[in-house]
Coordinates of C-alpha atoms and ligand atoms in Angstrom, one line a residue:
P788 CA -20.1 43.6 -22.6
A789 CA -17.2 42.5 -20.5
D790 CA -15.9 39.1 -21.5
S791 CA -16.0 37.9 -17.9
A792 CA -19.7 38.6 -17.8
T793 CA -20.6 37.0 -21.0
Q794 CA -18.6 34.0 -20.0
Q795 CA -20.7 33.6 -16.9
I796 CA -23.9 33.4 -18.9
R797 CA -24.3 30.4 -21.2
L798 CA -26.9 30.4 -23.9
N799 CA -27.6 29.5 -27.5
Q800 CA -25.6 32.2 -29.1
I801 CA -27.8 32.3 -32.2
G802 CA -31.1 32.6 -30.5
F803 CA -34.6 31.2 -30.0
Y804 CA -37.9 30.7 -31.6
P805 CA -40.7 33.1 -30.5
N806 CA -42.9 30.3 -29.2
G807 CA -40.1 27.9 -28.2
P808 CA -38.3 27.3 -24.9
K809 CA -35.7 29.8 -24.0
T810 CA -33.1 29.3 -21.2
A811 CA -29.8 30.7 -20.2
I812 CA -27.5 29.2 -17.5
I813 CA -25.6 31.4 -15.0
L814 CA -22.5 29.6 -13.9
S815 CA -22.1 31.2 -10.4
G816 CA -25.4 29.8 -9.3
V817 CA -26.7 33.2 -8.0
T818 CA -30.3 33.7 -7.3
G819 CA -32.3 36.9 -7.6
Y820 CA -33.5 38.6 -10.8
Y821 CA -32.4 38.8 -14.4
T822 CA -33.6 41.0 -17.1
V823 CA -33.9 40.7 -20.9
K824 CA -33.0 44.0 -22.6
T825 CA -33.0 45.2 -26.2
T826 CA -29.5 45.7 -27.5
G827 CA -30.4 49.4 -27.1
G828 CA -30.7 48.9 -23.3
K829 CA -34.5 48.9 -22.9
Q830 CA -35.8 46.3 -20.4
V831 CA -38.5 44.1 -21.9
F832 CA -38.7 41.1 -19.5
K833 CA -37.8 40.3 -15.9
G834 CA -37.6 36.9 -14.2
R835 CA -36.3 35.1 -11.2
L836 CA -33.2 32.9 -11.4
K837 CA -33.7 29.4 -10.2
R838 CA -30.9 27.2 -8.9
C839 CA -30.5 23.9 -10.9
D840 CA -31.2 20.7 -9.0
E841 CA -27.8 19.1 -9.7
P842 CA -24.3 20.5 -9.7
A843 CA -22.3 20.6 -13.0
L844 CA -19.7 17.9 -13.6
N845 CA -17.2 20.3 -12.0
G846 CA -19.1 20.1 -8.7
K847 CA -20.4 23.6 -8.8
Y848 CA -24.1 24.7 -8.9
T849 CA -25.5 26.9 -11.6
S850 CA -28.8 28.7 -12.0
V851 CA -31.2 29.0 -14.8
A852 CA -33.0 31.9 -16.4
D853 CA -36.1 30.6 -18.1
F854 CA -37.6 33.3 -20.3
S855 CA -39.7 31.1 -22.5
A856 CA -42.7 33.3 -21.8
F857 CA -41.1 36.2 -23.5
N858 CA -41.9 35.8 -27.2
K859 CA -41.4 39.1 -29.0
P860 CA -39.0 38.9 -32.0
G861 CA -36.0 41.1 -31.8
K862 CA -32.3 41.4 -30.8
Y863 CA -31.6 41.2 -27.1
V864 CA -29.1 40.6 -24.2
L865 CA -29.7 39.0 -20.9
E866 CA -28.5 40.8 -17.8
V867 CA -27.8 39.5 -14.4
K868 CA -27.3 42.4 -11.9
G869 CA -23.7 42.4 -10.6
L870 CA -22.5 40.2 -13.4
G871 CA -23.3 42.0 -16.6
D872 CA -24.7 41.2 -20.0
S873 CA -24.7 38.0 -22.0
Y874 CA -23.7 37.8 -25.7
S875 CA -26.5 39.2 -27.8
F876 CA -29.0 36.8 -29.3
E877 CA -32.1 37.0 -31.4
I878 CA -35.7 35.8 -31.1
S879 CA -37.0 35.1 -34.5
K880 CA -38.8 32.6 -36.7
S881 CA -36.4 30.4 -38.6
I882 CA -33.7 31.4 -36.2
H883 CA -31.5 28.5 -37.2
D884 CA -32.0 28.9 -40.9
Q885 CA -28.5 30.2 -41.7
V886 CA -26.6 27.8 -39.5
A887 CA -28.7 24.9 -40.7
K888 CA -27.9 25.6 -44.3
A889 CA -24.2 26.2 -43.6
L890 CA -23.9 22.8 -41.9
I891 CA -24.9 21.2 -45.2
K892 CA -22.9 23.6 -47.4
A893 CA -19.9 22.5 -45.3
Y894 CA -19.8 19.3 -47.4
Y895 CA -19.3 21.4 -50.6
F896 CA -16.1 22.7 -49.0
Q897 CA -15.0 19.1 -48.3
R898 CA -15.3 18.1 -52.0
V899 CA -12.4 16.2 -53.5
S900 CA -11.3 16.3 -57.1
V901 CA -12.7 19.6 -58.0
S902 CA -11.8 23.3 -57.6
L903 CA -14.1 25.5 -55.6
P904 CA -14.6 28.7 -57.5
E905 CA -15.3 32.0 -55.7
K906 CA -18.9 32.0 -57.0
Y907 CA -19.7 29.2 -54.7
A908 CA -17.0 29.3 -52.1
S909 CA -16.5 33.1 -51.7
K910 CA -13.3 33.8 -49.9
W911 CA -12.6 30.1 -49.3
A912 CA -12.2 29.4 -53.0
R913 CA -9.4 27.0 -53.7
A914 CA -7.7 24.9 -56.3
E915 CA -8.7 21.3 -57.1
G916 CA -7.1 18.7 -54.8
H917 CA -6.6 14.9 -55.2
P918 CA -7.9 14.0 -58.7
D919 CA -7.8 10.4 -57.6
D920 CA -7.8 9.2 -61.2
K921 CA -4.8 7.1 -60.6
V922 CA -5.1 5.2 -57.4
L923 CA -3.0 2.2 -56.7
V924 CA -4.3 -1.1 -55.3
H925 CA -2.3 -1.6 -52.1
A926 CA -0.7 -5.0 -51.4
S927 CA -3.3 -5.7 -48.7
A928 CA -6.0 -5.5 -51.4
A929 CA -4.4 -7.4 -54.2
S930 CA -6.5 -10.0 -56.0
A931 CA -6.1 -12.2 -59.1
E932 CA -8.0 -9.6 -61.2
R933 CA -6.4 -6.6 -59.6
P934 CA -2.9 -7.4 -58.5
E935 CA -0.8 -5.0 -56.3
G936 CA -0.2 -1.8 -58.1
T937 CA -3.2 -2.0 -60.4
V938 CA -4.3 1.6 -61.2
I939 CA -8.0 2.4 -60.7
A940 CA -9.9 5.7 -60.9
S941 CA -11.8 6.7 -57.7
P942 CA -12.4 10.4 -58.0
R943 CA -14.8 12.7 -56.1
G944 CA -16.1 12.1 -52.6
W945 CA -15.6 14.3 -49.5
Y946 CA -12.5 14.6 -47.4
D947 CA -13.3 12.8 -44.2
A948 CA -12.3 15.4 -41.7
G949 CA -9.3 17.6 -41.1
D950 CA -7.3 15.0 -43.1
Y951 CA -7.5 14.3 -46.8
N952 CA -8.5 10.6 -46.9
K953 CA -11.7 9.0 -47.8
Y954 CA -13.2 6.2 -45.6
I955 CA -16.1 4.1 -46.6
V956 CA -17.2 3.2 -43.0
N957 CA -17.5 6.9 -42.1
S958 CA -19.1 7.8 -45.3
G959 CA -21.8 5.3 -44.5
I960 CA -23.3 6.9 -41.5
S961 CA -22.7 10.4 -42.9
I962 CA -24.6 9.8 -46.1
Y963 CA -27.3 7.9 -44.3
T964 CA -28.0 10.7 -41.9
L965 CA -28.1 13.4 -44.6
L966 CA -30.4 11.3 -46.9
S967 CA -32.6 10.7 -43.8
L968 CA -33.1 14.4 -43.5
Y969 CA -34.5 14.3 -47.0
E970 CA -36.6 11.2 -46.3
D971 CA -38.1 12.7 -43.1
F972 CA -38.6 16.2 -44.4
P973 CA -38.8 16.2 -48.2
A974 CA -40.8 19.3 -48.6
Y975 CA -38.6 21.3 -46.3
T976 CA -35.4 19.9 -47.9
K977 CA -36.5 21.0 -51.3
T978 CA -36.5 24.6 -50.1
V979 CA -32.9 24.4 -48.8
K980 CA -30.8 26.3 -51.4
L981 CA -27.1 26.0 -51.1
N982 CA -25.6 27.8 -54.1
T983 CA -23.5 24.9 -55.4
P984 CA -22.6 24.2 -59.1
E985 CA -25.6 21.8 -59.5
S986 CA -28.2 24.2 -58.0
G987 CA -31.3 24.4 -60.0
N988 CA -30.9 21.1 -61.8
G989 CA -34.2 19.8 -60.5
I990 CA -32.7 17.8 -57.6
P991 CA -32.6 19.2 -54.1
D992 CA -29.2 20.7 -53.3
L993 CA -28.8 18.4 -50.3
L994 CA -29.1 15.4 -52.6
N995 CA -26.8 17.0 -55.2
E996 CA -24.2 17.3 -52.4
C997 CA -24.7 13.7 -51.3
L998 CA -24.3 12.5 -54.9
W999 CA -20.8 13.9 -54.9
N1000 CA -19.8 11.3 -52.3
I1001 CA -22.1 8.5 -53.4
R1002 CA -20.6 8.5 -56.9
W1003 CA -17.2 8.2 -55.3
M1004 CA -18.4 5.3 -53.0
L1005 CA -19.6 3.4 -56.1
T1006 CA -16.0 3.4 -57.5
M1007 CA -14.8 1.7 -54.3
Q1008 CA -16.6 -1.5 -55.2
D1009 CA -14.5 -4.1 -57.0
P1010 CA -16.7 -5.1 -59.9
N1011 CA -15.0 -8.5 -60.0
D1012 CA -16.4 -9.7 -56.7
G1013 CA -18.7 -7.0 -55.2
G1014 CA -16.4 -6.4 -52.3
V1015 CA -15.7 -2.8 -51.1
Y1016 CA -12.3 -1.4 -50.2
H1017 CA -12.2 -0.1 -46.7
K1018 CA -10.6 3.3 -47.6
L1019 CA -8.8 5.4 -50.1
T1020 CA -5.8 6.9 -48.4
N1021 CA -2.2 8.1 -48.5
A1022 CA 0.2 6.0 -46.5
Q1023 CA 0.6 8.8 -44.0
F1024 CA -1.4 11.8 -43.0
D1025 CA -0.5 14.8 -45.2
K1026 CA 1.3 17.9 -43.9
M1027 CA -0.7 20.9 -43.0
V1028 CA -1.1 22.1 -46.6
M1029 CA -3.9 22.9 -49.1
P1030 CA -5.4 20.0 -51.0
D1031 CA -3.6 20.8 -54.3
K1032 CA -0.2 20.7 -52.5
A1033 CA -0.9 17.2 -51.0
T1034 CA 0.2 15.0 -53.8
T1035 CA 1.5 11.8 -52.3
T1036 CA 0.5 8.4 -53.7
R1037 CA -3.0 7.2 -53.0
Y1038 CA -4.1 3.7 -52.3
V1039 CA -7.2 1.6 -51.9
V1040 CA -6.6 -0.9 -49.1
Q1041 CA -8.0 -4.3 -48.0
K1042 CA -11.8 -4.9 -48.4
S1043 CA -13.7 -5.3 -45.2
T1044 CA -17.1 -6.7 -44.1
A1045 CA -17.9 -3.4 -42.4
A1046 CA -17.2 -1.4 -45.6
A1047 CA -19.3 -3.8 -47.7
L1048 CA -22.3 -3.7 -45.4
D1049 CA -22.2 0.1 -44.8
F1050 CA -21.9 0.5 -48.6
A1051 CA -24.8 -1.9 -49.1
A1052 CA -27.0 0.0 -46.6
V1053 CA -26.3 3.4 -48.1
M1054 CA -26.7 2.2 -51.7
A1055 CA -30.1 0.5 -50.9
Q1056 CA -31.2 3.8 -49.3
S1057 CA -29.9 5.8 -52.3
A1058 CA -31.8 3.5 -54.6
R1059 CA -35.2 4.4 -53.0
V1060 CA -34.3 8.1 -52.7
F1061 CA -33.0 8.6 -56.2
K1062 CA -35.8 6.6 -57.8
Q1063 CA -37.8 9.7 -57.2
F1064 CA -35.7 11.6 -59.8
P1065 CA -35.9 9.3 -62.9
K1066 CA -35.7 12.2 -65.4
Q1067 CA -32.7 13.8 -63.8
L1068 CA -30.9 10.6 -62.8
P1069 CA -31.9 7.9 -65.3
G1070 CA -30.6 4.5 -64.2
L1071 CA -28.9 5.7 -61.0
A1072 CA -31.4 4.0 -58.6
D1073 CA -31.0 0.7 -60.4
S1074 CA -27.2 0.9 -60.3
C1075 CA -27.3 1.7 -56.6
L1076 CA -29.5 -1.2 -55.9
A1077 CA -27.5 -3.6 -58.0
A1078 CA -24.3 -2.4 -56.2
A1079 CA -26.0 -2.8 -52.8
K1080 CA -27.0 -6.4 -53.6
Q1081 CA -23.5 -7.3 -54.8
A1082 CA -21.9 -5.9 -51.7
W1083 CA -24.4 -7.8 -49.5
D1084 CA -23.6 -11.0 -51.3
W1085 CA -19.9 -10.4 -50.8
A1086 CA -20.5 -9.9 -47.1
Q1087 CA -22.5 -13.1 -46.8
K1088 CA -19.4 -15.0 -48.1
N1089 CA -17.0 -12.8 -46.1
R1090 CA -18.8 -12.5 -42.8
D1091 CA -15.9 -11.4 -40.5
V1092 CA -13.2 -9.6 -42.5
I1093 CA -12.1 -6.9 -40.0
Y1094 CA -9.9 -4.0 -41.1
N1095 CA -7.0 -4.2 -38.6
Q1096 CA -4.2 -1.9 -39.5
N1097 CA -1.6 -3.4 -37.2
V1098 CA -2.1 -6.8 -38.7
I1099 CA -1.9 -5.4 -42.2
N1100 CA 1.2 -3.4 -41.5
Q1101 CA 3.0 -6.6 -40.3
K1102 CA 2.5 -8.1 -43.7
F1103 CA 2.5 -5.4 -46.3
E1104 CA 4.4 -2.3 -47.5
P1105 CA 4.0 0.6 -47.5
K1106 CA 2.7 0.7 -44.0
I1107 CA -0.6 2.6 -43.7
V1108 CA -1.0 4.8 -40.6
T1109 CA -4.0 6.9 -41.4
G1110 CA -7.5 6.6 -39.7
E1111 CA -8.5 3.0 -39.1
Y1112 CA -12.3 3.1 -38.5
G1113 CA -11.6 -0.5 -37.5
D1114 CA -14.8 -1.8 -36.1
R1115 CA -14.3 -5.3 -34.6
Y1116 CA -18.0 -6.2 -34.3
V1117 CA -20.1 -6.2 -37.5
S1118 CA -23.4 -7.8 -36.3
D1119 CA -24.9 -4.3 -36.2
E1120 CA -23.7 -3.6 -39.7
F1121 CA -25.5 -6.8 -40.9
I1122 CA -28.7 -5.5 -39.1
W1123 CA -28.4 -2.1 -40.8
A1124 CA -27.7 -3.4 -44.4
A1125 CA -30.5 -6.0 -44.1
S1126 CA -33.0 -3.4 -42.9
E1127 CA -32.2 -1.0 -45.8
L1128 CA -32.3 -3.7 -48.4
F1129 CA -35.6 -4.9 -46.9
V1130 CA -37.2 -1.4 -46.9
T1131 CA -36.1 -0.7 -50.5
T1132 CA -37.0 -4.1 -52.0
G1133 CA -39.7 -5.5 -49.7
D1134 CA -37.8 -8.8 -49.9
D1135 CA -37.8 -10.5 -46.5
R1136 CA -34.9 -12.8 -47.4
Y1137 CA -32.7 -10.0 -46.0
T1138 CA -34.5 -9.6 -42.7
K1139 CA -34.6 -13.4 -42.4
A1140 CA -30.9 -13.8 -43.0
V1141 CA -30.1 -11.7 -39.9
N1142 CA -31.5 -11.5 -36.4
I1143 CA -32.8 -7.9 -36.7
I1144 CA -33.8 -7.5 -33.1
P1145 CA -31.4 -9.6 -31.1
D1146 CA -32.3 -7.8 -27.8
D1147 CA -34.1 -4.7 -26.7
K1148 CA -30.9 -2.6 -26.5
M1149 CA -30.9 0.7 -28.4
P1150 CA -27.3 1.8 -28.8
L1151 CA -26.9 5.4 -29.9
P1152 CA -25.5 5.6 -33.5
S1153 CA -21.9 6.3 -34.2
W1154 CA -19.6 5.2 -37.1
S1155 CA -19.1 1.9 -35.3
Q1156 CA -22.6 1.4 -34.0
V1157 CA -25.2 1.5 -36.8
R1158 CA -28.0 -0.8 -35.6
L1159 CA -30.4 2.1 -35.0
L1160 CA -29.9 3.5 -38.4
G1161 CA -31.7 0.4 -39.7
Y1162 CA -34.4 0.7 -37.1
Y1163 CA -35.0 4.4 -38.0
S1164 CA -35.4 3.4 -41.7
I1165 CA -37.9 0.7 -40.9
L1166 CA -39.9 3.0 -38.7
R1167 CA -39.9 6.0 -41.0
N1168 CA -41.0 3.8 -43.9
S1169 CA -43.5 1.8 -41.9
G1170 CA -46.4 3.3 -43.6
N1171 CA -45.4 2.1 -47.0
L1172 CA -43.4 -1.1 -46.5
K1173 CA -43.7 -3.4 -49.5
S1174 CA -44.1 -6.4 -47.1
S1175 CA -44.9 -6.5 -43.4
F1176 CA -42.2 -6.5 -40.8
P1177 CA -43.2 -8.6 -37.8
G1178 CA -41.0 -6.7 -35.3
L1179 CA -42.5 -3.3 -36.1
D1180 CA -44.4 -2.8 -32.9
K1181 CA -41.5 -3.9 -30.8
L1182 CA -39.1 -1.5 -32.6
K1183 CA -41.5 1.3 -32.1
K1184 CA -41.9 0.6 -28.4
N1185 CA -38.1 0.2 -27.9
L1186 CA -37.3 3.4 -29.7
I1187 CA -39.8 5.4 -27.6
S1188 CA -38.6 3.9 -24.4
F1189 CA -35.0 4.7 -25.4
A1190 CA -36.0 8.3 -26.0
D1191 CA -37.8 8.3 -22.7
D1192 CA -34.6 7.2 -21.0
L1193 CA -32.7 10.0 -22.8
T1194 CA -35.0 12.6 -21.5
K1195 CA -34.8 11.4 -17.9
G1196 CA -33.5 14.1 -15.7
W1197 CA -32.3 16.5 -18.4
D1198 CA -34.1 19.4 -16.9
S1199 CA -32.3 18.8 -13.5
T1200 CA -28.9 19.1 -15.0
A1201 CA -26.7 22.1 -14.6
Y1202 CA -27.0 23.2 -18.2
Q1203 CA -30.5 21.8 -18.7
T1204 CA -29.6 19.6 -21.6
V1205 CA -29.9 15.9 -22.5
M1206 CA -26.2 15.8 -23.3
Q1207 CA -25.3 16.6 -19.7
T1208 CA -27.1 13.6 -18.2
K1209 CA -24.2 11.2 -18.9
R1210 CA -20.6 11.8 -18.1
S1211 CA -19.7 9.0 -20.5
N1212 CA -20.9 11.1 -23.4
F1213 CA -17.7 13.1 -23.4
I1214 CA -15.6 11.0 -25.8
W1215 CA -13.7 11.9 -29.0
G1216 CA -16.4 13.4 -31.2
S1217 CA -18.7 14.1 -28.2
N1218 CA -20.5 16.8 -30.1
A1219 CA -21.8 14.1 -32.4
V1220 CA -23.1 12.3 -29.4
A1221 CA -25.1 15.4 -28.5
A1222 CA -26.3 15.7 -32.1
N1223 CA -27.2 12.0 -32.4
E1224 CA -29.1 12.1 -29.2
G1225 CA -31.1 14.9 -30.8
V1226 CA -31.7 12.9 -33.9
A1227 CA -32.9 9.9 -31.8
L1228 CA -35.3 12.2 -29.9
L1229 CA -36.7 13.6 -33.1
Q1230 CA -37.3 10.1 -34.4
A1231 CA -39.4 9.5 -31.2
Y1232 CA -41.1 12.9 -31.7
K1233 CA -42.1 11.9 -35.3
L1234 CA -43.6 8.7 -34.0
T1235 CA -45.5 10.2 -31.0
H1236 CA -45.8 13.9 -31.5
D1237 CA -45.0 14.2 -27.8
K1238 CA -43.6 17.7 -27.5
K1239 CA -41.2 16.7 -24.7
F1240 CA -39.1 14.9 -27.2
L1241 CA -38.9 18.0 -29.4
D1242 CA -37.9 20.2 -26.5
A1243 CA -35.3 17.7 -25.3
A1244 CA -33.8 17.6 -28.9
L1245 CA -33.7 21.4 -28.9
S1246 CA -31.8 21.3 -25.6
N1247 CA -29.0 19.6 -27.3
L1248 CA -29.0 22.1 -30.2
D1249 CA -28.8 24.8 -27.5
Y1250 CA -25.9 22.9 -26.0
L1251 CA -24.0 22.7 -29.3
L1252 CA -24.6 26.4 -29.9
G1253 CA -23.4 27.7 -26.6
R1254 CA -25.3 26.4 -23.5
N1255 CA -22.4 24.2 -22.4
G1256 CA -19.4 23.9 -20.1
T1257 CA -17.0 25.6 -22.5
G1258 CA -18.8 28.8 -23.6
Y1259 CA -18.2 28.0 -27.3
S1260 CA -20.7 27.7 -30.0
F1261 CA -19.1 24.7 -31.7
V1262 CA -20.0 25.5 -35.4
T1263 CA -17.4 27.6 -37.2
G1264 CA -18.7 31.0 -38.3
F1265 CA -21.8 30.9 -36.1
G1266 CA -22.4 32.4 -32.7
S1267 CA -20.4 35.0 -30.7
K1268 CA -17.6 32.6 -29.7
P1269 CA -17.1 30.0 -32.4
P1270 CA -14.0 27.9 -32.9
M1271 CA -11.4 29.9 -34.9
H1272 CA -8.7 27.2 -35.1
P1273 CA -10.2 23.8 -36.1
H1274 CA -7.9 20.9 -36.9
H1275 CA -8.8 21.2 -40.6
R1276 CA -6.0 21.4 -43.2
P1277 CA -7.7 23.9 -45.5
S1278 CA -8.7 26.2 -42.7
I1279 CA -5.1 26.1 -41.3
S1280 CA -3.3 26.6 -44.6
D1281 CA -5.5 28.9 -46.7
G1282 CA -4.2 32.2 -45.2
I1283 CA -7.7 33.3 -44.3
A1284 CA -8.4 34.2 -40.7
E1285 CA -11.9 32.7 -40.6
P1286 CA -12.0 29.0 -40.8
V1287 CA -14.2 27.4 -43.5
P1288 CA -17.8 28.0 -42.1
G1289 CA -20.4 25.5 -41.0
L1290 CA -18.1 22.9 -39.5
L1291 CA -18.9 21.3 -36.2
T1292 CA -15.8 20.6 -34.1
G1293 CA -15.4 17.4 -32.1
G1294 CA -16.1 18.8 -28.7
P1295 CA -15.1 18.2 -25.1
N1296 CA -13.1 15.0 -24.5
P1297 CA -10.7 14.7 -21.6
G1298 CA -8.7 11.9 -23.3
M1299 CA -6.0 14.2 -24.8
Q1300 CA -5.1 11.5 -27.4
D1301 CA -3.5 14.4 -29.3
H1302 CA -1.2 15.3 -26.3
I1303 CA -2.5 18.9 -26.3
K1304 CA -3.3 20.0 -22.8
V1305 CA -6.9 21.1 -22.3
P1306 CA -7.6 23.8 -19.8
S1307 CA -9.7 21.5 -17.6
T1308 CA -10.1 17.7 -17.5
V1309 CA -13.7 18.0 -16.2
P1310 CA -15.4 16.0 -19.0
D1311 CA -17.7 18.7 -20.3
E1312 CA -15.0 21.4 -20.1
A1313 CA -12.2 19.5 -21.7
Y1314 CA -11.9 21.5 -24.8
I1315 CA -9.4 23.8 -26.5
D1316 CA -9.7 25.8 -29.7
N1317 CA -6.3 24.8 -31.0
D1318 CA -5.6 23.6 -34.5
Q1319 CA -3.3 20.7 -33.3
A1320 CA -5.9 19.4 -30.9
Y1321 CA -7.4 16.8 -33.1
A1322 CA -9.0 14.9 -30.2
V1323 CA -11.3 17.9 -29.4
N1324 CA -11.1 20.3 -32.3
E1325 CA -11.1 18.4 -35.5
I1326 CA -14.1 18.4 -37.8
A1327 CA -15.6 15.3 -39.5
I1328 CA -18.3 14.4 -42.0
N1329 CA -19.9 12.0 -39.5
W1330 CA -20.2 14.8 -36.9
N1331 CA -21.5 17.5 -39.2
A1332 CA -24.3 15.1 -40.5
P1333 CA -26.3 14.6 -37.2
M1334 CA -25.8 18.3 -36.5
A1335 CA -27.1 19.2 -39.9
Y1336 CA -30.0 16.8 -39.4
L1337 CA -30.8 18.3 -36.0
A1338 CA -30.7 22.0 -37.0
N1339 CA -32.6 21.4 -40.2
A1340 CA -35.2 19.1 -38.7
I1341 CA -35.9 21.6 -35.9
E1342 CA -36.2 24.4 -38.6
A1343 CA -38.7 22.1 -40.4
L1344 CA -40.6 21.5 -37.2
Q1345 CA -40.4 25.0 -35.7
S1346 CA -44.0 25.9 -35.8
Q1347 CA -45.0 22.8 -33.8
Ligands
LIG2688 O1 -16.2 4.3 -27.0 C1 -15.1 4.3 -26.0 C2 -15.7 4.5 -24.7 O2 -16.5 3.4 -24.3 C3 -14.6 4.8 -23.7 O3 -15.1 5.0 -22.4 C4 -13.7 5.9 -24.2 C5 -12.5 6.1 -23.2 O4 -11.4 6.6 -23.9 O5 -13.2 5.6 -25.4 C6 -14.2 5.5 -26.4 O6 -13.7 5.2 -27.6 C7 -13.1 6.3 -28.3 C8 -13.8 6.4 -29.6 O7 -13.1 7.2 -30.4 C9 -15.2 6.9 -29.4 O8 -15.9 7.0 -30.6 C10 -11.6 5.9 -28.5 O9 -10.9 6.0 -27.3 C11 -11.0 6.8 -29.5 O10 -9.7 6.4 -29.8 C12 -11.8 6.8 -30.8 O11 -11.4 7.8 -31.6 C13 -11.6 7.7 -33.0 C14 -10.4 8.3 -33.6 O12 -10.6 8.4 -35.0 C15 -9.1 7.5 -33.4 O13 -9.2 6.3 -34.0 C16 -12.9 8.5 -33.3 O14 -14.0 7.9 -32.9 C17 -13.0 8.8 -34.8 O15 -14.0 9.7 -35.0 C18 -11.7 9.3 -35.3 O16 -11.7 9.5 -36.7 C19 -10.7 10.2 -37.3 C20 -10.2 9.2 -38.4 O17 -9.5 8.1 -37.8 C21 -9.3 10.0 -39.4 N1 -9.9 11.2 -39.9 C22 -10.3 12.1 -38.9 C23 -11.3 11.4 -37.9 C24 -11.8 12.4 -36.9 O18 -10.9 12.6 -35.9
LIG2689 O1 -4.6 15.1 -39.0 C1 -4.9 13.8 -38.4 C2 -6.3 13.7 -38.0 O2 -7.2 13.7 -39.1 C3 -6.5 12.4 -37.2 O3 -7.8 12.4 -36.6 C4 -5.5 12.3 -36.2 C5 -5.6 11.0 -35.4 O4 -5.5 9.9 -36.2 O5 -4.2 12.3 -36.7 C6 -3.9 13.6 -37.3 O6 -2.6 13.6 -37.8 C7 -1.6 13.7 -36.9 C8 -0.9 12.4 -36.7 O7 -1.7 11.4 -36.1 C9 0.4 12.5 -35.9 N1 1.2 13.6 -36.5 C10 0.6 14.9 -36.6 C11 -0.6 14.8 -37.4 C12 -1.3 16.1 -37.5 O8 -1.6 16.6 -36.3

């Protein structure tokens, strides 16, 4: 099909469930008929286009082809007379199975301190990078027991993003979200086979993958006081080279309250998850819980230690100019850590130490806003809490009304997605906003079994896989028009045309913080597939995680 035609028709480029909703958006807003044809050209369905109620953010009207009634598995295209054919798509059970797995396997490709053999990494095999067995304590982190220049070992973990550094704050929400997939869908998750070195060891592959990063996180705690270093980093971002060629000195920097609390939250959650594997992981759950408690205690004594790189760089050398993740407000981190420690231990001294529900606000999760992560945990474990939580009904009510708000008006928008209801969604990492909205909607679905929440969540999955203002499917390797040039050092420097697969790019953001001009500054169109455009086309562990949750949860729920 002519590219101009396919560009006019926006749909999930992977496909649809036989009994699920199926829509495509026609940009020109034409009315009249559309047809669904087999890839061999045989017409199998015909419907009328309907104009969407609201214009897109660019002011233009679109129309929608709703062919949900057509449910026969197969490979098809959608044709609009006078415009042409869409990309081909499939109707099938388990339609997102491959992309869902790849979104988790992507973390294997981010592994630090290990080579990736061809057996697991196919053509993206690469040498080991960053052993991180001799990391220096930076001046900003110096203590009596560990003065500046002390050498510590802090191997493993995942590269945060397109860069090669390791950040505790961002690991927090990433690990949490992936472990939540297991907590919410244990039976499904056990069936997810990823072909990684640990496969078949009796632990689900998703959890094996998480362990690679959790074991690194544990090394970031100073055993002398329980505090947690904010990040492990070079002084400056590496050049665009493969991991094994990036060999500058690595440091752990100042401890922070946010790092301690995110660490405490994740270790408390890890303790209850890994307790289920005592034979394979003897002692691990206990170690995680002990680490969580120590980090919590440190944060109680250090309630407001903010990681502020400007301040640090005025005092210490070498200056550190890599990612900051410098959250200035940590009340939500206290809520999250207290919630996880309470759920795991049943001890209400944690929930009594913090005002868990200071108000009825339900801020969408991000690396700097983690309050709902705690609420999700309390709610998902509400059936087996070791002691009662007085605010339970209130939390449940607030979460459902938050999900109700999210669904308001989504089917009037120009792309018929929840993501498009708010202009302010299009920030750096906007694709994770779409994915996290999907996760929130699925939490509400789990509580209510109200199908409108499931359909709304699926609308954002469709958004991320092609039904959007850019025409891209935002996951590398998946869909007819995926990103080919993510801001991802291995993908840029490995000499292989296709980027590492299963990576979700940041997505539309008109901010141009990277000074790369985007073709349009309309918020939902502000995107370019350029490997220098880190404000729209980088990848990151905290963006892949909600996308992995969304795609896998929907796979797990597909028959409902
Ligand atoms: O939240 C505000 C919003 O209220 C406001 O309307 C909007 C207007 O610009 O800005 C929003 O904040 C933005 C924030 O991202 C949204 O999460 C900031 O401008 C923007 O600077 C900030 O960007 C962060 C970026 O680092 C720069 O610090 C991203 O969140 C964060 O994901 C990104 O993380 C980087 C690491 O530092 C280094 N490793 C790669 C990673 C991914 O790019
Ligand atoms: O590669 C870096 C990416 O991971 C960060 O998100 C981004 C913003 O902090 O910075 C990137 O590094 C660039 C640096 O900021 C400026 N010089 C060029 C670097 C590569 O594009």
